[in-house]
Coordinates of C-alpha atoms in Angstrom, one line a residue:
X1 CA 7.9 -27.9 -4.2
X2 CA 11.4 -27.2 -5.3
X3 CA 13.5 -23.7 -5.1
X4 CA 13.5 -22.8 -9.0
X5 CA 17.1 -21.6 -10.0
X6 CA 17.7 -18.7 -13.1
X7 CA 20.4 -17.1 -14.8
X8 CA 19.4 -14.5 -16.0
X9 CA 16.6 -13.5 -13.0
X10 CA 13.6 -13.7 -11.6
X11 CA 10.1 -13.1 -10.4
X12 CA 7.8 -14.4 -7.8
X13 CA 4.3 -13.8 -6.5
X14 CA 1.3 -15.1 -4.8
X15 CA -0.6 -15.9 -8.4
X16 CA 1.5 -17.5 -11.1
X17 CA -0.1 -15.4 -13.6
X18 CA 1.3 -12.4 -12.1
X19 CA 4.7 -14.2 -11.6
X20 CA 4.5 -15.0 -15.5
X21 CA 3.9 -11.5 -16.4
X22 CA 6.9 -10.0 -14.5
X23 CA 9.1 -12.8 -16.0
X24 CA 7.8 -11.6 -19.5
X25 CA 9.4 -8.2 -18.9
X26 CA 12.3 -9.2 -17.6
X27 CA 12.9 -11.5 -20.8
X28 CA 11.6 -8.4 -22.9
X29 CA 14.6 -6.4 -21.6
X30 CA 12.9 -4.6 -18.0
X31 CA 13.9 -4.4 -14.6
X32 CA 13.2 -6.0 -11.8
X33 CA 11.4 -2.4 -11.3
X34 CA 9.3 -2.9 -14.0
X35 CA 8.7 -6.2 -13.2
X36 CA 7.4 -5.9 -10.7
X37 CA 5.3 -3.2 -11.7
X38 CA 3.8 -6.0 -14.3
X39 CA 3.5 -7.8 -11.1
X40 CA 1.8 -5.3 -9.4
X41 CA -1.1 -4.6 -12.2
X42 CA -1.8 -8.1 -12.9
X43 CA -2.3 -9.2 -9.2
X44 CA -4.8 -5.9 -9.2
X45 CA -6.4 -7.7 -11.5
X46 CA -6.2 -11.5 -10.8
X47 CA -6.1 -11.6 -7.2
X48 CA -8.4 -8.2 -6.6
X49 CA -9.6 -9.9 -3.1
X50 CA -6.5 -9.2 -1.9
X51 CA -4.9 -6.3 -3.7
X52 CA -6.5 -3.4 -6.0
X53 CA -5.2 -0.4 -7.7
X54 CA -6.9 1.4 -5.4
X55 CA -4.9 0.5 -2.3
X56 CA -1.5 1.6 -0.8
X57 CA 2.2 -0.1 -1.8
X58 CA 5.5 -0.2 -0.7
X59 CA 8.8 -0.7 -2.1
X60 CA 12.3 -1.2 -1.2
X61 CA 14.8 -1.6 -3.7
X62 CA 18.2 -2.6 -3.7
X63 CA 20.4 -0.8 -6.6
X64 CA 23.0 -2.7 -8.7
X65 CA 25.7 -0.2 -7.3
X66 CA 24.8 -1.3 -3.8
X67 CA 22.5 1.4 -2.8
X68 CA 19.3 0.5 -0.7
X69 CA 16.1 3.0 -0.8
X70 CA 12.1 3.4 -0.6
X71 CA 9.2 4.4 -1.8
X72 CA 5.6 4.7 0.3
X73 CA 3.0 4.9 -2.1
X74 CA 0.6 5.8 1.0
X75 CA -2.5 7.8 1.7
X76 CA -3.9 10.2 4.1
X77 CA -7.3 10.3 5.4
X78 CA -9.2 13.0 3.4
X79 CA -9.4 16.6 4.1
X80 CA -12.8 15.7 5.1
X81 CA -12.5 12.8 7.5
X82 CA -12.8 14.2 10.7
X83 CA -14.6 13.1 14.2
X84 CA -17.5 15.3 12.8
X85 CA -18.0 12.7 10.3
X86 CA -18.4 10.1 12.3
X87 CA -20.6 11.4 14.9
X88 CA -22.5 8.7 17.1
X89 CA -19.8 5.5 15.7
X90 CA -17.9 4.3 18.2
X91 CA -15.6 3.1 15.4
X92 CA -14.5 3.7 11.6
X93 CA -16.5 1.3 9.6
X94 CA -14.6 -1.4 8.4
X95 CA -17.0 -1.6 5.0
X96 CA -18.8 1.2 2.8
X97 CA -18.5 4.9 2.1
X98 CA -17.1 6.2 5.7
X99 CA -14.7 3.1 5.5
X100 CA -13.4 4.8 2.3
X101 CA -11.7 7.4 3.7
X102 CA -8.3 7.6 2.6
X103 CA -6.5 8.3 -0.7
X104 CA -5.2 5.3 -2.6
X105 CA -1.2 5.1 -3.0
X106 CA -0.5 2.2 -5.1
X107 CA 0.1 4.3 -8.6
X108 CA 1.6 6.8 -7.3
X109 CA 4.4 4.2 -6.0
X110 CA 4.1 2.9 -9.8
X111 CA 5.2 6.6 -10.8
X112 CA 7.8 7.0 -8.2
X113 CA 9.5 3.4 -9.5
X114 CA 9.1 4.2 -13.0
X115 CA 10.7 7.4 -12.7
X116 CA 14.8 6.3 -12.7
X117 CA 16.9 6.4 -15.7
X118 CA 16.9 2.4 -15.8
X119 CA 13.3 2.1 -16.5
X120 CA 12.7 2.1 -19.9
X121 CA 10.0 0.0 -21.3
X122 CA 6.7 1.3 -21.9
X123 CA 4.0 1.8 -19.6
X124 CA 1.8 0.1 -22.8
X125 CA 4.4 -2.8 -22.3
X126 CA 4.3 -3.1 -18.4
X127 CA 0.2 -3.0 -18.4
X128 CA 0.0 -5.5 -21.3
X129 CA -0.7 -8.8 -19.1
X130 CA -2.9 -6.9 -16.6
X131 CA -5.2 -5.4 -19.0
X132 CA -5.5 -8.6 -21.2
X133 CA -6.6 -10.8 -18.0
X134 CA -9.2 -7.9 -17.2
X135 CA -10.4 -8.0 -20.9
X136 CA -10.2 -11.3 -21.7
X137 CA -11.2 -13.0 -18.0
X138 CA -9.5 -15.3 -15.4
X139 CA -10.0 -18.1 -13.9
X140 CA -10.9 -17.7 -10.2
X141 CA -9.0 -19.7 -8.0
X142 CA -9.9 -21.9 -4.9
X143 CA -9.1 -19.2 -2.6
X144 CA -10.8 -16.3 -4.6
X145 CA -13.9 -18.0 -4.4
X146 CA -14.3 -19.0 -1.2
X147 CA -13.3 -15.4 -0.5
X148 CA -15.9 -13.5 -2.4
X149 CA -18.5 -16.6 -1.1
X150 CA -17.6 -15.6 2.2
X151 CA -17.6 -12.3 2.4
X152 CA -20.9 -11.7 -0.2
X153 CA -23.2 -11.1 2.4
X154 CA -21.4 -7.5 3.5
X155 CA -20.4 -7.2 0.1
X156 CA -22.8 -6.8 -2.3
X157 CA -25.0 -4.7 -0.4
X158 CA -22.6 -1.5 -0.6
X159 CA -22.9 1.3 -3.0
X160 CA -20.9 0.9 -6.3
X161 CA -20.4 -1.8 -8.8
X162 CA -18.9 -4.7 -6.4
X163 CA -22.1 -7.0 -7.3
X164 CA -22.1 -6.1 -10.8
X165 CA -18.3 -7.0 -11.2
X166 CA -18.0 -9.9 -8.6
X167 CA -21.4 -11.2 -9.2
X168 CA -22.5 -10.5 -12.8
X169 CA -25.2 -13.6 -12.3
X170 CA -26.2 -12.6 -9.0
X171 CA -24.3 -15.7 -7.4
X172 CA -20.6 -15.6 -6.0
X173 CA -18.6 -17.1 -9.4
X174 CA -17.1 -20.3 -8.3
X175 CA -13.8 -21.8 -8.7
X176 CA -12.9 -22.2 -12.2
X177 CA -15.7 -19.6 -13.3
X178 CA -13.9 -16.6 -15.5
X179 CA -13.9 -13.1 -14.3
X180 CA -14.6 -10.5 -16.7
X181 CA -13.5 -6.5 -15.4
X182 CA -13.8 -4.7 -18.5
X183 CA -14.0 -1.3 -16.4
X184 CA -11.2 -1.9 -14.9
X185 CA -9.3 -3.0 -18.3
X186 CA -10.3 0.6 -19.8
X187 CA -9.3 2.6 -16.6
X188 CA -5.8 0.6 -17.3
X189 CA -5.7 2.1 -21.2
X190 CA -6.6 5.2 -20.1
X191 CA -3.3 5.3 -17.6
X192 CA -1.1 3.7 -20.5
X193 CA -2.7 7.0 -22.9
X194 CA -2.5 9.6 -20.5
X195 CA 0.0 8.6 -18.1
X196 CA 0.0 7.6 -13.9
X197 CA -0.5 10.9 -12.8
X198 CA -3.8 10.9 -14.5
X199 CA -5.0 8.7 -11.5
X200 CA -4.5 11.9 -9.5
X201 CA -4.5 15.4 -11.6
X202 CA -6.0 14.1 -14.5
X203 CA -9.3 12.9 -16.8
X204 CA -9.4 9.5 -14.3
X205 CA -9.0 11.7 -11.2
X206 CA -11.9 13.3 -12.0
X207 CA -14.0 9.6 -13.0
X208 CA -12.4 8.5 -9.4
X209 CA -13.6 11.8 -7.2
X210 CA -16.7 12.2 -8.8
X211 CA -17.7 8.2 -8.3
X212 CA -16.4 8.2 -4.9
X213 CA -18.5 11.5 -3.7
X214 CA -21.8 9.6 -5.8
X215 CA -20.9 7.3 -3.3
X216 CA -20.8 9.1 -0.5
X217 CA -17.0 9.0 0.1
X218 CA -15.0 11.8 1.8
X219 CA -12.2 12.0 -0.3
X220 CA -12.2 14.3 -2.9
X221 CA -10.4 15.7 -6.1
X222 CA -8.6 18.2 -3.7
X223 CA -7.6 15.0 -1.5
X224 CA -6.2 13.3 -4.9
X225 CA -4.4 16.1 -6.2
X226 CA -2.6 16.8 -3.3
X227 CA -1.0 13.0 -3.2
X228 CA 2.6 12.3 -3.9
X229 CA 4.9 9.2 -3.0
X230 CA 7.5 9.8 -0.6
X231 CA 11.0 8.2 -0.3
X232 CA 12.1 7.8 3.3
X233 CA 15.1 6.4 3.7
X234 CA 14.5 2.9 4.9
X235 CA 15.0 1.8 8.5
X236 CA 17.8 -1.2 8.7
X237 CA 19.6 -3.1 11.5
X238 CA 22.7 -5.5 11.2
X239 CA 22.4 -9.0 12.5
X240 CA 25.3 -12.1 12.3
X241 CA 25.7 -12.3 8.5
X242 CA 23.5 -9.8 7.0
X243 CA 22.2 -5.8 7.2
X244 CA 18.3 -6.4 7.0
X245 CA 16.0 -3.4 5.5
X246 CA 12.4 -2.6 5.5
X247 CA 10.3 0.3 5.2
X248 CA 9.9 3.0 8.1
X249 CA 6.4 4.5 9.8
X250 CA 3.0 4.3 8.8
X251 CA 4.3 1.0 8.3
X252 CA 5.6 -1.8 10.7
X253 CA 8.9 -2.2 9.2
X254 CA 10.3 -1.5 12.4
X255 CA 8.8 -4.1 14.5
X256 CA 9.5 -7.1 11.7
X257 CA 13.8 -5.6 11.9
X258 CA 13.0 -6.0 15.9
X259 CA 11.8 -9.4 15.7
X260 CA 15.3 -10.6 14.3
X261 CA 17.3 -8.2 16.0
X262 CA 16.2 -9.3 19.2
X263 CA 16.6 -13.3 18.1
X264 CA 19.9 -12.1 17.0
X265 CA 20.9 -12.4 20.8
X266 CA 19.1 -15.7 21.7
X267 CA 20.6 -18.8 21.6
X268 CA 19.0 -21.3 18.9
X269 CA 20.7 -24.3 17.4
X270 CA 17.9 -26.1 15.6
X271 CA 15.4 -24.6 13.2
X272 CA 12.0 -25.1 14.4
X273 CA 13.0 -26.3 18.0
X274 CA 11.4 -25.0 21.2
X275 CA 14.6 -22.1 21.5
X276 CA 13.7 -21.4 17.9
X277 CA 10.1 -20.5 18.0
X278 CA 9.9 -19.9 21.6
X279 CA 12.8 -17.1 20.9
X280 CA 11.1 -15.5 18.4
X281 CA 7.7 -15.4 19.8
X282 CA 8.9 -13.7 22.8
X283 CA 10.8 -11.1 20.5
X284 CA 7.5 -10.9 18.5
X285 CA 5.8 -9.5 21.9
X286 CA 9.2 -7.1 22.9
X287 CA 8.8 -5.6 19.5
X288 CA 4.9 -5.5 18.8
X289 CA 4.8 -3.6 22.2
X290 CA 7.2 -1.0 21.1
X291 CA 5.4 -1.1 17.5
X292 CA 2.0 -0.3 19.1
X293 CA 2.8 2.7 21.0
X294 CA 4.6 4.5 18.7
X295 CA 4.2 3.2 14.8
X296 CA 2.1 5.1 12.7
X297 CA 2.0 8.5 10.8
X298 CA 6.2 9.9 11.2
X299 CA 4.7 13.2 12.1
X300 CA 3.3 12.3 14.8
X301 CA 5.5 10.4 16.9
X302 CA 8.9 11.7 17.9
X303 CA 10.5 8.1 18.3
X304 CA 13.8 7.3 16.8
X305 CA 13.1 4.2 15.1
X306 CA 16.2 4.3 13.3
X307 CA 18.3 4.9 16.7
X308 CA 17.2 1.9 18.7
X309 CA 17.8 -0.6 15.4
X310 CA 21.3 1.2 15.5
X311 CA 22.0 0.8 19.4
X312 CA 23.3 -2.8 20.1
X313 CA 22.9 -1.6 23.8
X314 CA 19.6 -1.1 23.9
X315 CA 18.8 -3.9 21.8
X316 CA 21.1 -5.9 24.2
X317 CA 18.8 -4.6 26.8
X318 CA 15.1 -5.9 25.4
X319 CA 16.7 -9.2 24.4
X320 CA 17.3 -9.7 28.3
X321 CA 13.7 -8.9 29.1
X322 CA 13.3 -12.1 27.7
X323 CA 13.0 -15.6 29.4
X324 CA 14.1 -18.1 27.3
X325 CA 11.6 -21.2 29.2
X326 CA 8.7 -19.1 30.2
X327 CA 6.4 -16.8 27.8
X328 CA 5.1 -13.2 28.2
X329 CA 1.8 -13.0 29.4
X330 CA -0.6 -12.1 26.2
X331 CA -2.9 -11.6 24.6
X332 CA -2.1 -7.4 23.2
X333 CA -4.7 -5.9 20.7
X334 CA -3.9 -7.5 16.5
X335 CA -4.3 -6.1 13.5
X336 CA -5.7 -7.3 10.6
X337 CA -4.9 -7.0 6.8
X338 CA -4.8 -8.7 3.8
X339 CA -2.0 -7.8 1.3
X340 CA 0.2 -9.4 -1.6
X341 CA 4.3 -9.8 -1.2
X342 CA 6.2 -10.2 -4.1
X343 CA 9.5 -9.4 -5.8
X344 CA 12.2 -9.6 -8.5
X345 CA 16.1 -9.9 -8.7
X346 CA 17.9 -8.8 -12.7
X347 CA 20.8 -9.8 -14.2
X348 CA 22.2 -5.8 -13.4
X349 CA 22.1 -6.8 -9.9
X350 CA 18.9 -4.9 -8.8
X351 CA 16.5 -6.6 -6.1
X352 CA 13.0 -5.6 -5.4
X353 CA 11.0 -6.0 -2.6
X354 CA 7.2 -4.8 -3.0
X355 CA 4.1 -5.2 -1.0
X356 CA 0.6 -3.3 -2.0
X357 CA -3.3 -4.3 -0.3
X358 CA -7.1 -2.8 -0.2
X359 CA -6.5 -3.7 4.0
X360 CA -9.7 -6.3 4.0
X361 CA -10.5 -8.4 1.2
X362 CA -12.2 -6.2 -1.3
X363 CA -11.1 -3.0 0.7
X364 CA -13.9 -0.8 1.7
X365 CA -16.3 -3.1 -0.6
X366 CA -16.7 0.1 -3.2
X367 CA -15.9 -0.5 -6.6
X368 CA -15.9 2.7 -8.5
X369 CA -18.7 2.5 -11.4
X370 CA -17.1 4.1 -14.3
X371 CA -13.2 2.9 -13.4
X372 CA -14.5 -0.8 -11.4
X373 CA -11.4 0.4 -8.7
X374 CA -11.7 -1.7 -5.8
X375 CA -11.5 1.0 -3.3
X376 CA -9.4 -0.3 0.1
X377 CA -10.7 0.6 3.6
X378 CA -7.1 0.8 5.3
X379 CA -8.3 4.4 6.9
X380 CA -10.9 1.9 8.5
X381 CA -7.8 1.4 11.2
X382 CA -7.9 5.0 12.9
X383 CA -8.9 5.8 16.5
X384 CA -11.9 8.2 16.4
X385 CA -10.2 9.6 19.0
X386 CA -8.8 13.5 19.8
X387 CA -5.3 12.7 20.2
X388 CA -3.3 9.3 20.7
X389 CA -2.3 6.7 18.5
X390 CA -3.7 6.1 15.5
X391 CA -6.3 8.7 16.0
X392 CA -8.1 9.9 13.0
X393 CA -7.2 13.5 11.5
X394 CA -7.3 14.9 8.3
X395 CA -4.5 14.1 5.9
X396 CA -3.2 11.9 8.5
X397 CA -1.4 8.5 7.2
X398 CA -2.7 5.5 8.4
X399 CA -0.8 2.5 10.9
X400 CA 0.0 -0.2 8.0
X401 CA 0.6 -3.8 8.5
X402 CA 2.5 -3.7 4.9
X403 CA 6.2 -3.6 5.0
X404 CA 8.5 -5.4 2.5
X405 CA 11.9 -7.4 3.3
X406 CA 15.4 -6.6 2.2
X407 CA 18.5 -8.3 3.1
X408 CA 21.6 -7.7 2.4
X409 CA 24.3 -10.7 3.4
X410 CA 28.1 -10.0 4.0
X411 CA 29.1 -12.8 1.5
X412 CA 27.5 -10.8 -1.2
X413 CA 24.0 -12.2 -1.3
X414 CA 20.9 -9.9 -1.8
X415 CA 17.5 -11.4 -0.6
X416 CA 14.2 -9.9 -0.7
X417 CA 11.1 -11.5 0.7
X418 CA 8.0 -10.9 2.6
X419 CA 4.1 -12.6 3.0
X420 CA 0.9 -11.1 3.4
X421 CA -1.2 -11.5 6.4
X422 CA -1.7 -8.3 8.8
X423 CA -0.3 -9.2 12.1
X424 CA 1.5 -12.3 10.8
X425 CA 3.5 -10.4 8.5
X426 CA 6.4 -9.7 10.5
X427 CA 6.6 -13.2 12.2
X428 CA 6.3 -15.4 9.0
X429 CA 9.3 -12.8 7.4
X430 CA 11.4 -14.2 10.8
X431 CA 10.5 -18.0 10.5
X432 CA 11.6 -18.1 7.1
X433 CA 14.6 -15.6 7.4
X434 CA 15.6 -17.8 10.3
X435 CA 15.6 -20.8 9.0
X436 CA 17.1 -20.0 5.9
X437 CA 19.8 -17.7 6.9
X438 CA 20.3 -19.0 10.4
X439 CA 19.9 -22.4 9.8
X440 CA 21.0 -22.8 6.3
X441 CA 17.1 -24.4 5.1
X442 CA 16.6 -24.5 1.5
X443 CA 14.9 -21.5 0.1
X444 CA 11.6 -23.6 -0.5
X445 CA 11.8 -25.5 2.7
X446 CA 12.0 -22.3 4.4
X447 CA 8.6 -21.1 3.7
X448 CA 6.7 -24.6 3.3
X449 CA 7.3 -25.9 6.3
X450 CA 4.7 -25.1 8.8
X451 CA 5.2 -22.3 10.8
X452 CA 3.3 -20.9 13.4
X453 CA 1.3 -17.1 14.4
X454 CA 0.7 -15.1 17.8
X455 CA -2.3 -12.9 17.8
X456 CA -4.8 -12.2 15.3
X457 CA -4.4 -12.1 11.4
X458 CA -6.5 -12.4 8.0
X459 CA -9.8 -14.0 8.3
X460 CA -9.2 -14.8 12.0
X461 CA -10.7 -13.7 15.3
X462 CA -8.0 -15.0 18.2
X463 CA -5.1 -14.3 19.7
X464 CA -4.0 -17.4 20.9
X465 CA -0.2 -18.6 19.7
X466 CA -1.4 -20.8 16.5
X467 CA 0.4 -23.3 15.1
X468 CA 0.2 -25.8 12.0
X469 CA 0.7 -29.2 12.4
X470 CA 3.8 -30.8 10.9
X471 CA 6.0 -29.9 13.5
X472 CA 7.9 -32.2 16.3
X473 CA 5.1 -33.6 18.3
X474 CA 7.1 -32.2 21.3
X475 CA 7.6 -28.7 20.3
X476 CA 3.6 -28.3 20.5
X477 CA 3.7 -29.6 24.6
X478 CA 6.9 -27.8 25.7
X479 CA 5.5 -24.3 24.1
X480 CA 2.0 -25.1 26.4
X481 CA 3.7 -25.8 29.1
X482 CA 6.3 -22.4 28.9
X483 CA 2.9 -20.6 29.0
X484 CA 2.1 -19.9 25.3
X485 CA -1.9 -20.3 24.3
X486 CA -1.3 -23.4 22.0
X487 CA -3.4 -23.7 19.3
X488 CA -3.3 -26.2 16.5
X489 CA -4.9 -25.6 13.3
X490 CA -4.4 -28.4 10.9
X491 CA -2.6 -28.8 8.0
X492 CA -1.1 -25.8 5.8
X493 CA -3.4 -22.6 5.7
X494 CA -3.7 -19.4 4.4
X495 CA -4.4 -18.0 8.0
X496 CA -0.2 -18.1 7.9
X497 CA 0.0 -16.1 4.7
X498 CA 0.9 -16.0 1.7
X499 CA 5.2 -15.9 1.6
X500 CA 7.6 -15.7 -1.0
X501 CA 11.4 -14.5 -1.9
X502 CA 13.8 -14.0 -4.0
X503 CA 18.1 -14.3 -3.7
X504 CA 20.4 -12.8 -5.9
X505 CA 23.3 -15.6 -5.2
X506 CA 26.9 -14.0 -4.9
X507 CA 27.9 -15.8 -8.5
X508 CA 25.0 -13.5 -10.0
X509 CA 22.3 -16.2 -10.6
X510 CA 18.8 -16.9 -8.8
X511 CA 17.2 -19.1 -6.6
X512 CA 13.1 -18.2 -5.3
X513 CA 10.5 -19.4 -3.4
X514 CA 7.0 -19.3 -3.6
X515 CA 4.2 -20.4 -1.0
X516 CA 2.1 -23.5 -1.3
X517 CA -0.4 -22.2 0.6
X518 CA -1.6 -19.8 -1.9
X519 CA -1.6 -19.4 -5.9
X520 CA 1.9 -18.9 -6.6
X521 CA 3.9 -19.2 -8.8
X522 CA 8.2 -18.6 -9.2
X523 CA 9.1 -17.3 -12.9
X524 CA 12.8 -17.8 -13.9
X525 CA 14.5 -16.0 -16.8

């Protein structure tokens, strides 16, 4: 794979389809805002194992006039979702009605995007792809269907429509097979007709809330109603070359702007040498320690996230704490998630960075029967617990593994890029950011060459330091015998994500990446 090159911009996400669609808008006249709200609605639709309209999103967005801000298109659990609820669990469930306990962000992020002066196209426009792949089918991929082959068994079992939808011959469709959601097509008309707000105070609010309580979820019409996006001001650090952004608590922004803030200080000459990936999965530990005693809800954590990014003392400080030949005892407790990264640069000058997920692949494993809304299962993450990290309360936000990647170079370059993949989110943003800003790798090269993962992530159990092959024979011994947990898994997998990015070059045209380990596809205009 090559980095693709535009002049007028450009679009990239984990399923060319989706990548085609925000291309489409862009060439129509749109945004990279509306783009990748074409983006967004299609992947709900052609990747719905991994991302749903009835999930949470992020954005951060970079303004042609220079200005950087966010959007958190997050849930809290329902007025309903207390400890009384789950009386005799000794944890959430990760599938079903209980599992459903939070409200879904995703559109109300849409709203929130749409909402500036520079958006102008149509809703009717930006929902045109999405709703013809729903009506008219798509093919299911490799990946989809070993997914939904995979995961049947807990599946189709659960209340709703999921075996209906994802089944409609009582087998798992196979690769190739087309997937028909007419459900979800109409609940997409009915937003274009009455508008993204009907998702929450509306005539599909009250589909959603009744479905869901039929169901036996908590979350209510109350619990929709009182939803809104928020626009926290996103958290950002400067590094040699380059201001990074990402987005601030329930999110782990904060710990993927550690991860290179802290490599910032280590010496490195040679991408993917032992200082390279040594140094940043020592920083990976220094931050996810910080990240998992104090990210989560804002309200509930007094921790000035923004103040230690902004203190090259203190950063100074946790950089020391790390040995450059020896590794930090592990393993710490991973998180899951499964999510899709993708973005868009215009010709104005605006660069998007966007990230929305149902958590596990099919969320909660509850498709709503009269809207076929995959419903996600992130509240699945809470404590049930009285106090502490994490634990559960109502209207309390989630911890989220999403966070999308925004850099901003001193030469005039704009970058955004991110990956999915739950713990491995924040370490895959730093191998390719490294290696393409630090290094100087090609775009493309960045994110194809192998890389590597500590801890847990999507579809995996350990936490051992993982690694794909491809690398210098030596790097694999020297990290053993430094102390990391080597593990090789074979060739290029999905267990490391699925990456992507876009540049906005400082002459005003485009260069972006897309990752060969999954579906996706780069979309020039």
């Amino acid at each position: 794979m090559k980095t693709v090159t535009a002049a007028n911009g450009i679009v990239t996400a984990p399923h060319f389809l989706a990548a085609q669609a925000g291309r489409d808008v862009l060439a129509d006249g749109g945004n990279a805002i509306e783009a990748c709200v074409a983006v967004a609605a299609t992947l709900a639709v052609v990747y719905p194992h991994m991302t749903g309209i009835g999930g949470d999103g992020f954005w951060v967005i970079r303004e042609p006039d220079g200005r950087v801000h966010s959007i958190h298109g997050v849930g809290g659990a329902a007025a309903k979702a207390d400890l009384s609820l789950y009386t005799g669990l000794a944890a959430v469930p990760t599938r079903g009605p209980l599992a459903a306990n939070t409200v879904a962000g995703t559109i109300s992020g849409w709203g929130a995007a749409l909402a500036g002066e520079s958006c102008t196209l149509p809703l009717e426009r930006l929902l045109r792809d999405a709703i013809t792949h729903a009506e008219m089918g798509v093919s299911v991929t490799a990946g989809g269907a070993a997914i939904a082959a995979t995961k049947g068994a807990e599946l189709r079992g659960q209340p709703g429509a999921w075996a209906q939808v994802f089944e409609p011959e009582g087998k798992p469709l196979e690769e190739g097979e087309v997937l028909l959601q007419p459900l979800l097509a109409a609940t997409l008309r009915k937003l274009v007709a009455n508008g993204l707000d009907d998702y929450y105070r509306g005539e599909l609010a009250a589909s959603i809330a009744q479905d869901l309580a039929a169901l036996g979820s908590p979350v209510s019409l109350a619990d929709l109603e009182a939803h809104a996006a928020t626009r926290p001001d996103p958290l950002h650090t400067v590094i040699a070359g380059a201001t990074l952004y990402n987005a601030t608590p329930p999110t782990q922004g904060f710990a993927a702007l550690m991860i290179l803030a802290l490599f910032d200080r280590l010496a490195a000459d040679v991408p993917d040498g032992f200082d390279h990936v040594h140094g940043l999965v020592e920083a990976t530990k220094q931050a996810f320690l910080l990240r998992d005693v104090h990210v989560g809800d804002p309200a509930y954590t007094d921790f000035d996230f923004q103040g230690l990014l902004s203190d090259p003392a203190g950063l100074d400080d946790l950089a020391e704490r790390i040995d450059p030949a020896k590794a930090l005892p592990w393993p710490q407790p991973s998180q899951w998630g499964d999510t899709c990264w993708f973005g868009a640069a215009d010709s104005e000058g605006r660069v998007v960075s966007c990230i929305q997920s149902t958590y596990f692949e099919f969320g909660s494993g509850l498709v709503l029967p009269q809207t076929g809304i995959t419903w996600q299962n992130r509240g699945s993450s809470f404590r049930l617990a009285q106090t502490g990290w994490n634990a559960l309360l109502p209207g309390r936000k989630p911890f989220h593994t999403l966070n999308p990647a925004l850099a901003v170079f001193d030469d005039g370059r704009v970058m955004a890029y991110g990956t999915m993949g739950g713990e491995g989110q924040p370490q895959t943003q730093a191998a390719l950011f490294s290696r393409y800003a630090r290094f100087g790798v090609d775009l493309q090269d960045a994110i194809s060459a192998p890389r590597w993962l500590l801890g847990r992530t999507w579809g995996d159990q350990s936490t051992t330091l993982k690694l794909e092959d491809g690398f210098d024979e030596t790097l694999y011994t020297q990290l053993a015998e430094a102390g990391h947990d080597v593990e090789r898994v074979g060739p290029l997998t999905a267990t490391m994500g699925h990456a992507g990015a876009v540049v906005r070059m400082v002459d005003g045209s485009f260069e972006g990446a897309t990752d060969p380990r999954s579906d996706g596809g780069v979309s020039p205009w």
